[in-house]
XYZ file of C-alpha atoms in Angstrom:
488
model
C -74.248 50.370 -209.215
C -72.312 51.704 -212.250
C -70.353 48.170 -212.300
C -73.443 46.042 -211.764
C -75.380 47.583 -214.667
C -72.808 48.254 -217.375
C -71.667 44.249 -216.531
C -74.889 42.501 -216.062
C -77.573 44.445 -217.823
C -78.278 46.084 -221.119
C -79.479 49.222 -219.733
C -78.079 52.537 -221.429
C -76.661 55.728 -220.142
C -79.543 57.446 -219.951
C -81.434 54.211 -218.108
C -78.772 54.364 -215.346
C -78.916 58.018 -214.818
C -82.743 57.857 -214.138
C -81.809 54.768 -211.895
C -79.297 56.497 -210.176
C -81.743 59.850 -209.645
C -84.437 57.183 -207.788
C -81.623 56.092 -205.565
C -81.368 60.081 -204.281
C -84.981 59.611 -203.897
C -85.741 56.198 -202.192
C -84.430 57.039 -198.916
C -87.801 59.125 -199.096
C -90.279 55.762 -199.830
C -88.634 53.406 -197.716
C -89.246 55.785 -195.038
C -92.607 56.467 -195.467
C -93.257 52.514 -196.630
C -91.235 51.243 -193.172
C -89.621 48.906 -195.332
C -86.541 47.781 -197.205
C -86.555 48.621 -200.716
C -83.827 46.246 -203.141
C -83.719 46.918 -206.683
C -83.583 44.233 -209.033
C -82.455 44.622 -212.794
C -83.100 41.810 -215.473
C -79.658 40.785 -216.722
C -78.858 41.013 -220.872
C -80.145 37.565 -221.546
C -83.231 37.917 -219.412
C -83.101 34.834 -217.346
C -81.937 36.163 -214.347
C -82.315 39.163 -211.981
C -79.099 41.318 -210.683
C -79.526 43.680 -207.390
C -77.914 46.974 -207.913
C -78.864 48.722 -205.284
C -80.274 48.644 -201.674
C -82.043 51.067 -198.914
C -82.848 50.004 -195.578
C -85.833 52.315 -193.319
C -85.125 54.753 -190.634
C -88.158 54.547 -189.486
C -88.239 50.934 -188.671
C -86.730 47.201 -188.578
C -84.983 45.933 -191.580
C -85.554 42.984 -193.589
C -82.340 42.577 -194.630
C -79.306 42.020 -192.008
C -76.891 40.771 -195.241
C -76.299 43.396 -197.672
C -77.971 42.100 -200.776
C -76.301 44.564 -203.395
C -74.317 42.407 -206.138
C -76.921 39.057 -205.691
C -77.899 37.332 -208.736
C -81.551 35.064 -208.275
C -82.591 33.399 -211.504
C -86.153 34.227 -213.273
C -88.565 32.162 -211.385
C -87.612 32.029 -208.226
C -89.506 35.112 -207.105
C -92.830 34.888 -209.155
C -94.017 38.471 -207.329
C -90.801 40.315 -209.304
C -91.462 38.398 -212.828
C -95.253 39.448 -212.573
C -94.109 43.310 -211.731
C -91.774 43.244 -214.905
C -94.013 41.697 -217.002
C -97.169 42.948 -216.834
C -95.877 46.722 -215.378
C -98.049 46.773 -212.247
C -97.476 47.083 -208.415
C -97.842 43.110 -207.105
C -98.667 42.386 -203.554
C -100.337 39.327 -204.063
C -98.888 36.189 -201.796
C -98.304 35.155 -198.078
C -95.515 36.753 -196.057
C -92.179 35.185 -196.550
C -90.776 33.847 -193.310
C -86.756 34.898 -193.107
C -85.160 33.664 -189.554
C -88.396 33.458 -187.937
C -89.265 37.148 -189.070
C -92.414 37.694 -191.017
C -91.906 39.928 -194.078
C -94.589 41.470 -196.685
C -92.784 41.669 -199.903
C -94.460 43.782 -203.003
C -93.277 44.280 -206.315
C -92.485 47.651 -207.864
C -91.837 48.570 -211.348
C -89.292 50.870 -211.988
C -90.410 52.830 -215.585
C -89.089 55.060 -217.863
C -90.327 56.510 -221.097
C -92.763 53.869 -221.198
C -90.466 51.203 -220.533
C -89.656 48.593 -217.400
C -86.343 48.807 -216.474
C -86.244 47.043 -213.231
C -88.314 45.968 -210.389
C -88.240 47.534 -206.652
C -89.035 44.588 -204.016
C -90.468 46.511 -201.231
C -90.024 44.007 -198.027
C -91.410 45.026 -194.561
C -90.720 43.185 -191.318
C -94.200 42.008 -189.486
C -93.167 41.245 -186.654
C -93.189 44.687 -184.854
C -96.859 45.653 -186.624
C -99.208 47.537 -184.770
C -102.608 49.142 -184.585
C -101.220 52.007 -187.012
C -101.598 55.863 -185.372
C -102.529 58.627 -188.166
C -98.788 59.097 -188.600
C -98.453 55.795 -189.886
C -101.644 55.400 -191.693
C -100.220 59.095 -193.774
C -96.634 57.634 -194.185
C -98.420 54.769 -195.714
C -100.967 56.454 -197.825
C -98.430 58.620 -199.227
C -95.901 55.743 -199.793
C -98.418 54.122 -201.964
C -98.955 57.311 -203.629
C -95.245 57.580 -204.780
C -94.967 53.829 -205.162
C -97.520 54.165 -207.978
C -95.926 57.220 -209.231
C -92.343 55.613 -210.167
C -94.793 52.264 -212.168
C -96.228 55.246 -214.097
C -92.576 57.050 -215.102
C -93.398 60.371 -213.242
C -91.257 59.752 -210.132
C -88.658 60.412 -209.452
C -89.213 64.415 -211.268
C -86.572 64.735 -214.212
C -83.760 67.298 -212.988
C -84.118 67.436 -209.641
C -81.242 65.951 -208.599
C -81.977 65.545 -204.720
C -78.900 66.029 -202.050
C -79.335 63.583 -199.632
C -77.642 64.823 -196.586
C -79.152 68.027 -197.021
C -82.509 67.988 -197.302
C -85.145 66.749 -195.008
C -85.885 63.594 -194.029
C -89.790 61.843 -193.136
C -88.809 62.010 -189.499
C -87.510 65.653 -189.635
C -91.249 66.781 -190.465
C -94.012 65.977 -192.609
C -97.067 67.939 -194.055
C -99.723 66.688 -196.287
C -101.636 68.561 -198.178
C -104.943 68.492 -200.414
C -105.006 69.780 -204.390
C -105.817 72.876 -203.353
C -102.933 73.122 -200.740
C -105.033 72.365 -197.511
C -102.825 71.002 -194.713
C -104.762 67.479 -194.041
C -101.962 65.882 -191.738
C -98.876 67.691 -190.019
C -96.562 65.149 -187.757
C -95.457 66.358 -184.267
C -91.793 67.844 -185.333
C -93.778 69.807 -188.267
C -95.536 71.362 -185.859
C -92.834 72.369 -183.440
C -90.874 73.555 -186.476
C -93.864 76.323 -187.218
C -94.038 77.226 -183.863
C -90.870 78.190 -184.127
C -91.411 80.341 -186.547
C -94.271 82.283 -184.665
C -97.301 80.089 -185.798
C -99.674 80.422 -182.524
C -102.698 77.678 -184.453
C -102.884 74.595 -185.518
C -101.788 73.708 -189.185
C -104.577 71.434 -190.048
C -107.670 72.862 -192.277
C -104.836 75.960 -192.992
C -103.666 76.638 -196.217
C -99.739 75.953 -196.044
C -98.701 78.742 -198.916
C -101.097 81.367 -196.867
C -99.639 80.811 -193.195
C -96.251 79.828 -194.790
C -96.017 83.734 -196.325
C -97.915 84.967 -193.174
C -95.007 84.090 -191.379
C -92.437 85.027 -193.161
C -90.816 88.766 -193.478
C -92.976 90.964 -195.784
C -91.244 90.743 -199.434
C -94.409 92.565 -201.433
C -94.211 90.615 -204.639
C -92.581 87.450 -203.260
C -95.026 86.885 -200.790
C -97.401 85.728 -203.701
C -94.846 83.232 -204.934
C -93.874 81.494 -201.447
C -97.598 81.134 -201.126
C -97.658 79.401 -203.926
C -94.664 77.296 -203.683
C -95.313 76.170 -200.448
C -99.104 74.570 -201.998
C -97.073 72.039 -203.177
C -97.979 72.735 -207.009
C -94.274 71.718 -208.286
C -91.436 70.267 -206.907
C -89.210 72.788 -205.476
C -86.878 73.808 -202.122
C -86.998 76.289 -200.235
C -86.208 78.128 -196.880
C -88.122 80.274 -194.954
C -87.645 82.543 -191.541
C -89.002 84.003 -189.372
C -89.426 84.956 -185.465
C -87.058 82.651 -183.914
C -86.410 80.272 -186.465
C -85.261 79.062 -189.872
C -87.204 76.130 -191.874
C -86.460 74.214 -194.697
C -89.089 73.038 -197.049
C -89.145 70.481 -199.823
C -92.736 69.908 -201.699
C -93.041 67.104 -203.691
C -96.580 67.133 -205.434
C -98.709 63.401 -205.020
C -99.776 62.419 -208.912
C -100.326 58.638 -208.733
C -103.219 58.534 -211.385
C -101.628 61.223 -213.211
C -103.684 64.925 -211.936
C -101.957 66.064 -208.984
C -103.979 64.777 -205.710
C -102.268 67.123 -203.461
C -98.447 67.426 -201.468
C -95.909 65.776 -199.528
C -94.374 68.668 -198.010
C -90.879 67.556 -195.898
C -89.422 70.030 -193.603
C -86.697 70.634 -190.991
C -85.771 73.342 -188.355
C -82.350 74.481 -189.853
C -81.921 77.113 -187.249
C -79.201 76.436 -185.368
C -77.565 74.905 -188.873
C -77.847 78.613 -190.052
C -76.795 80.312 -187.290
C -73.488 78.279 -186.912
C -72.604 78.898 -190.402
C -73.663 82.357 -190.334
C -70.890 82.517 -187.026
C -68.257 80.655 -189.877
C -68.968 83.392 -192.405
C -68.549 85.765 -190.117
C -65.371 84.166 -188.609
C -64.121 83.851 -192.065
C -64.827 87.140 -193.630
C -62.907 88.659 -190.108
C -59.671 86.488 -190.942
C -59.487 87.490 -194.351
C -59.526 91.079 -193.219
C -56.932 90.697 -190.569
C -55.060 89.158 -193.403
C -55.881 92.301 -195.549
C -54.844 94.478 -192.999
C -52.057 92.925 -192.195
C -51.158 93.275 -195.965
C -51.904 96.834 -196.463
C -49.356 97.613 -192.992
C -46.415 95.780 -194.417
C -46.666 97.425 -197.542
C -46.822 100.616 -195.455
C -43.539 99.495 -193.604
C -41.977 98.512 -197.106
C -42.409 101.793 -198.792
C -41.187 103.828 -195.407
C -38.067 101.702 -195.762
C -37.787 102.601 -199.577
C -38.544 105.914 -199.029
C -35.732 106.453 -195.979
C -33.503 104.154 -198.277
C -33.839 106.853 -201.251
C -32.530 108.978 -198.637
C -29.358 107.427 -197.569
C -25.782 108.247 -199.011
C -24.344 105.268 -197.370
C -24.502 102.433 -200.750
C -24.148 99.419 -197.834
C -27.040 101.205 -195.536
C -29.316 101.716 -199.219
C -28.511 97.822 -199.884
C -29.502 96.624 -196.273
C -33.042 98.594 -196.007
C -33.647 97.585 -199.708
C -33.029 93.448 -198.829
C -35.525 94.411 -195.780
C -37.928 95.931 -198.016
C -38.119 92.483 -200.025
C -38.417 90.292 -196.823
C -41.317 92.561 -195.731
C -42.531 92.044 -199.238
C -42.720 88.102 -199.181
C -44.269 88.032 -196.262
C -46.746 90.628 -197.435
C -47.374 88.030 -201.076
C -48.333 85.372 -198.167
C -51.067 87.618 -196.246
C -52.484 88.937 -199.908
C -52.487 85.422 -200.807
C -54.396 84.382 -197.377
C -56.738 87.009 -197.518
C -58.515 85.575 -200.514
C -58.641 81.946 -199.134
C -61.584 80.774 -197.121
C -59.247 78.531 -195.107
C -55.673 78.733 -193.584
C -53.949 77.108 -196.728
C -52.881 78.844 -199.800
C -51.328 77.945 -203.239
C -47.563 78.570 -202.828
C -47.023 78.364 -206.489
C -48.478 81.653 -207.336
C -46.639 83.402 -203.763
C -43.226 81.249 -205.326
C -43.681 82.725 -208.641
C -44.222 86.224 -207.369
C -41.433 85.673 -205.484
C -39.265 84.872 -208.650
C -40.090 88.096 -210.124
C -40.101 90.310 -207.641
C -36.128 89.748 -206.490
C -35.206 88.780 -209.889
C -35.447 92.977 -210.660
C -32.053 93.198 -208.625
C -30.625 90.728 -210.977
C -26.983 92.454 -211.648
C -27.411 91.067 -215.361
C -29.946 89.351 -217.644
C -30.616 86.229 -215.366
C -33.213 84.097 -216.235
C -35.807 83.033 -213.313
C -38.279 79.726 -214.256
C -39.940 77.180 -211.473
C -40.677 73.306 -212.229
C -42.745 71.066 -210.153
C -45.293 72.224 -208.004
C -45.307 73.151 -203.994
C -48.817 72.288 -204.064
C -51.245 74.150 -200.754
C -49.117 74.770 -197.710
C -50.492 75.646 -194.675
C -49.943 79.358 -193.662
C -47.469 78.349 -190.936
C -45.267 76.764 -193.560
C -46.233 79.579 -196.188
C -44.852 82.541 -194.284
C -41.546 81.260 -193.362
C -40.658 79.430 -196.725
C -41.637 82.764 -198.989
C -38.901 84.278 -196.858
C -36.241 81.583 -196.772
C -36.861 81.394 -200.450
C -36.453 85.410 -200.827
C -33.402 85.200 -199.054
C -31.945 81.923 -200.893
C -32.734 83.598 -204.680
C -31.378 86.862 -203.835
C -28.008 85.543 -202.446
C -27.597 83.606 -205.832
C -28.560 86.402 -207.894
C -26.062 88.531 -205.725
C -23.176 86.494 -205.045
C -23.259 84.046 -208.193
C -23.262 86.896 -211.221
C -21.554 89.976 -211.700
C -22.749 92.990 -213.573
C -23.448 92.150 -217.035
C -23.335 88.259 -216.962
C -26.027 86.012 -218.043
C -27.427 83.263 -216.526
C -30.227 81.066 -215.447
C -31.792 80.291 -211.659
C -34.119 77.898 -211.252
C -36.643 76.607 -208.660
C -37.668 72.852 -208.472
C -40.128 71.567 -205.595
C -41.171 68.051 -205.581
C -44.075 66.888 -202.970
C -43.943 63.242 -201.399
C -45.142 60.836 -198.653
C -47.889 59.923 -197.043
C -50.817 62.380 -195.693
C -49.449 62.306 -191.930
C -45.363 62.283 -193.420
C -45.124 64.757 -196.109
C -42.257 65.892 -197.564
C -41.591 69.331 -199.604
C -37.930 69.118 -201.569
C -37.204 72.614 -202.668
C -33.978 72.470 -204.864
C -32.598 76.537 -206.367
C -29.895 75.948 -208.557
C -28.156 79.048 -210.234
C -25.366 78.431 -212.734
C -22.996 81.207 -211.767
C -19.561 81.474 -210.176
C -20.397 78.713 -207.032
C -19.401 79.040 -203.850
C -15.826 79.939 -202.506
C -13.083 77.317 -201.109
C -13.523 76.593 -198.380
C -17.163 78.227 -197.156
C -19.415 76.353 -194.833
C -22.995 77.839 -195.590
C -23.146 76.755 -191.586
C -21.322 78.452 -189.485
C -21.442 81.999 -192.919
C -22.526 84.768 -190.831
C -24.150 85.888 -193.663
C -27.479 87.581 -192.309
C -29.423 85.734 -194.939
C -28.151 82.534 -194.684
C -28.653 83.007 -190.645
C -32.485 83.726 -191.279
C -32.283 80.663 -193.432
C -31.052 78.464 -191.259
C -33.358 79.684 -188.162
C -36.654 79.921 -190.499
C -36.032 75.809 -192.339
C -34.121 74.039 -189.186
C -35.930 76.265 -185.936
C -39.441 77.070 -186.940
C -40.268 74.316 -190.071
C -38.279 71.639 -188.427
C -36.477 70.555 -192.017
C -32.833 70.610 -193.401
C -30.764 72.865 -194.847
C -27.607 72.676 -197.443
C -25.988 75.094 -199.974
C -23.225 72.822 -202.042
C -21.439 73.647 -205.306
C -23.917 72.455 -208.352
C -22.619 69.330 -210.484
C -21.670 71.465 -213.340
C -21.410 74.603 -212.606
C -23.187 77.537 -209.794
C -24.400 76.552 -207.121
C -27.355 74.147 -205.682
C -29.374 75.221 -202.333
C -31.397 72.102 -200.809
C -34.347 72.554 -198.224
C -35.836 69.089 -196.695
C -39.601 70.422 -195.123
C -41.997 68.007 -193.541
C -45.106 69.645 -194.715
C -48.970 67.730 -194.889
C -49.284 65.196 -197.588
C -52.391 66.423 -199.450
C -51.518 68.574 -202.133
């Protein structure tokens, strides 16, 4: 719609806002109106009309089969839309139009703002399933005419009240309608049923919604007074409400078609089993975060038993041992911490790499300089755990093996994400710029104990490659190849 208007019309910002806040509505009057609703906006030079937007009934046949959106029809052709623009008034004068041997009923709505037309709603309903009408459809109707009136007078749809579509109710989910003073005249079958649920043993009808609505629901004191109210239908406003069994959304939308307010469209839907399924996810959730936090605080536990028996070692080569086992623990615990914030199983690895970084650059031998470039992006927590340790392992060897006491020097961490969403790819390059590697050594077949847990952790459990070569200058350069998902 964006497109359409900004290339076809002279409509402002603030025009196609309001347009694009009755499109969150509309779903709402071609519902009620069992009809297809188009809307047509005149073009810059004013002989033509442009469709911008379409909605087609749930709640009966369409009119339409083609989607209409993008159309062009030149001034003239369709007296009933000139006549709406023109003289700002609903039109429903004329004889059905006859479209593949389907009677339709078009009618002409003007779409107003601030006093002005901006465009023209065709409203077209298909005859040719018409009926003696039940007192469901006479209310749908009555209060589609109400709103139709409404948006030719400017005060629908209600300024700020940006409507989510998928999540509020819908005509067929349950409708009440109300007098002025809040008097349920009409409540449709699934209305009913959706009360009942909450413990109403009556009939709605001749009630007073905001009465039996806060009669219903838990004592509050105060906020009784208020859901009474709210539920009259004075403004427009959501709302939930339980009680016994159930859970019921509410949307009032007050009727003002001559301008005083007439009375309420109230909209509602049992949300019950909606709540109680997320209230099971919350739950769910909030329990994996704690294992996560649990299993956080215990391998912190471990690590400072292993500091605290390595403190009490003379051997130097047993002290170094538990203190590289303290760090693994460590990374692993970043991971769980990291987890146990996240509503999902997917964390940020920058912020566990760059903990990481710091935490075994402290057994730096000299004054070597840590950094990271690119970004790792989320990683699932299967990848996560594994690669916090193989990356542990990979910057402490450099920091141990490539400097000697005193030297100064630079490692540094590049990651680089590519490929598609099912064939990701995670390039993980540490380069350090110390002594390199030895003649000779095959990082391979090393029996270095961090290079093994390496090599088991990238090739076994993340199913990627491993290499340690000398860097092109100077130091050397670890490479790790891990398929990982593609969104980052």
């Amino acid at each position: 719609m964006n497109d359409l208007v900004r290339q076809h019309t002279a409509l402002g910002d603030s025009d196609l806002e309001w347009l694009h806040l009755l499109v969150s509505e509309w779903q709402l009057l071609s519902d009620l109106s069992f009809a297809d609703l188009v809307l047509w906006v005149p073009t810059l030079d004013g002989t033509r009309y442009v469709s911008v937007a379409q909605m087609r009934p749930n709640t009966g046949p369409t009119s339409y089969q083609d989607d209409m959106v993008g159309h062009l029809v030149p001034r003239g052709r369709r007296p009933l839309l000139d006549a709406a623009l023109d003289e700002g008034r609903i039109v429903r004068e004329g004889d059905p139009e006859w479209r593949e041997e389907v009677p339709v009923r078009v009618e002409s709505i003007p779409v107003r703002r601030e006093g002005r037309v901006l465009g023209v709603i065709a409203r077209n309903t298909n005859l040719l399933t018409v009926r003696t009408p039940s007192r469901l459809e006479l209310t749908y109707l009555q209060s589609a005419s109400d709103l139709a009136q409404m948006i030719a007078a400017g005060s629908f749809p209600f300024p700020g009240q940006q409507v989510d579509m998928d999540a509020s109710p819908r005509v067929g989910d349950g409708l009440l309608r109300l007098d002025a003073d809040g008097i349920v005249q009409y409540a449709s079958p699934n209305a009913l049923s959706a009360y009942h649920r909450l413990g109403l043993a009556a009939d709605l009808v001749g009630h007073h919604l905001g009465t039996a609505t806060a009669e219903l629901a838990p004592s509050r004191g105060p906020v009784d007074e208020a859901l009474a109210k709210v539920a009259s239908g004075w403004a427009p406003r959501e709302f939930e409400i339980e009680g016994g069994d159930g859970v019921i959304q509410l949307r009032a939308i007050p009727l003002k078609p001559k301008g005083p307010r007439i009375g309420s469209l109230v909209l509602l839907r049992d949300v019950t089993e909606l709540r109680r399924r997320e209230r099971e996810l919350i739950t769910k959730d909030a329990t994996i975060r704690e294992i996560h936090h649990r299993v956080k605080n215990n391998l912190q536990t471990v690590a400072a038993l292993l500091r605290l028996q390595a403190r009490r070692i003379d051997s130097a080569t047993g002290r170094e041992a538990l203190e590289e086992a303290v760090r693994r623990v460590g990374s692993i615990a970043i991971v769980h911490e990291t987890l146990s914030q996240n509503l999902d199983e997917r964390v940020e690895f920058d912020e566990i790499a760059d903990r990481v970084l710091a935490m075994v650059a402290e057994i730096s031998p000299g004054k070597v300089t840590g950094r990271r470039t690119g970004r790792f992006g989320i990683l699932d927590a299967e990848v996560a755990t594994p690669l916090s340790m193989v990356l542990t392992e990979v910057l402490q060897n450099a920091l141990e093996h490539g400097f000697q006491e005193g030297d100064t020097g630079t490692v540094e961490v590049s990651a680089v994400r590519g490929g598609t969403s099912k064939d990701g790819r995670l390039l993980i390059t540490v380069q350090d710029d110390g002594v390199g590697l030895p003649e000779g050594f095959d990082p391979h077949r090393s029996g270095n104990l961090g290079l093994q847990i390496v090599r088991t952790l990238v090739e076994g459990e993340m199913g990627g490659t491993f290499d340690m070569v000398r860097a092109p200058e100077r130091g050397t350069q670890v490479v790790l190849d891990i398929p990982v998902r593609g969104d980052k």
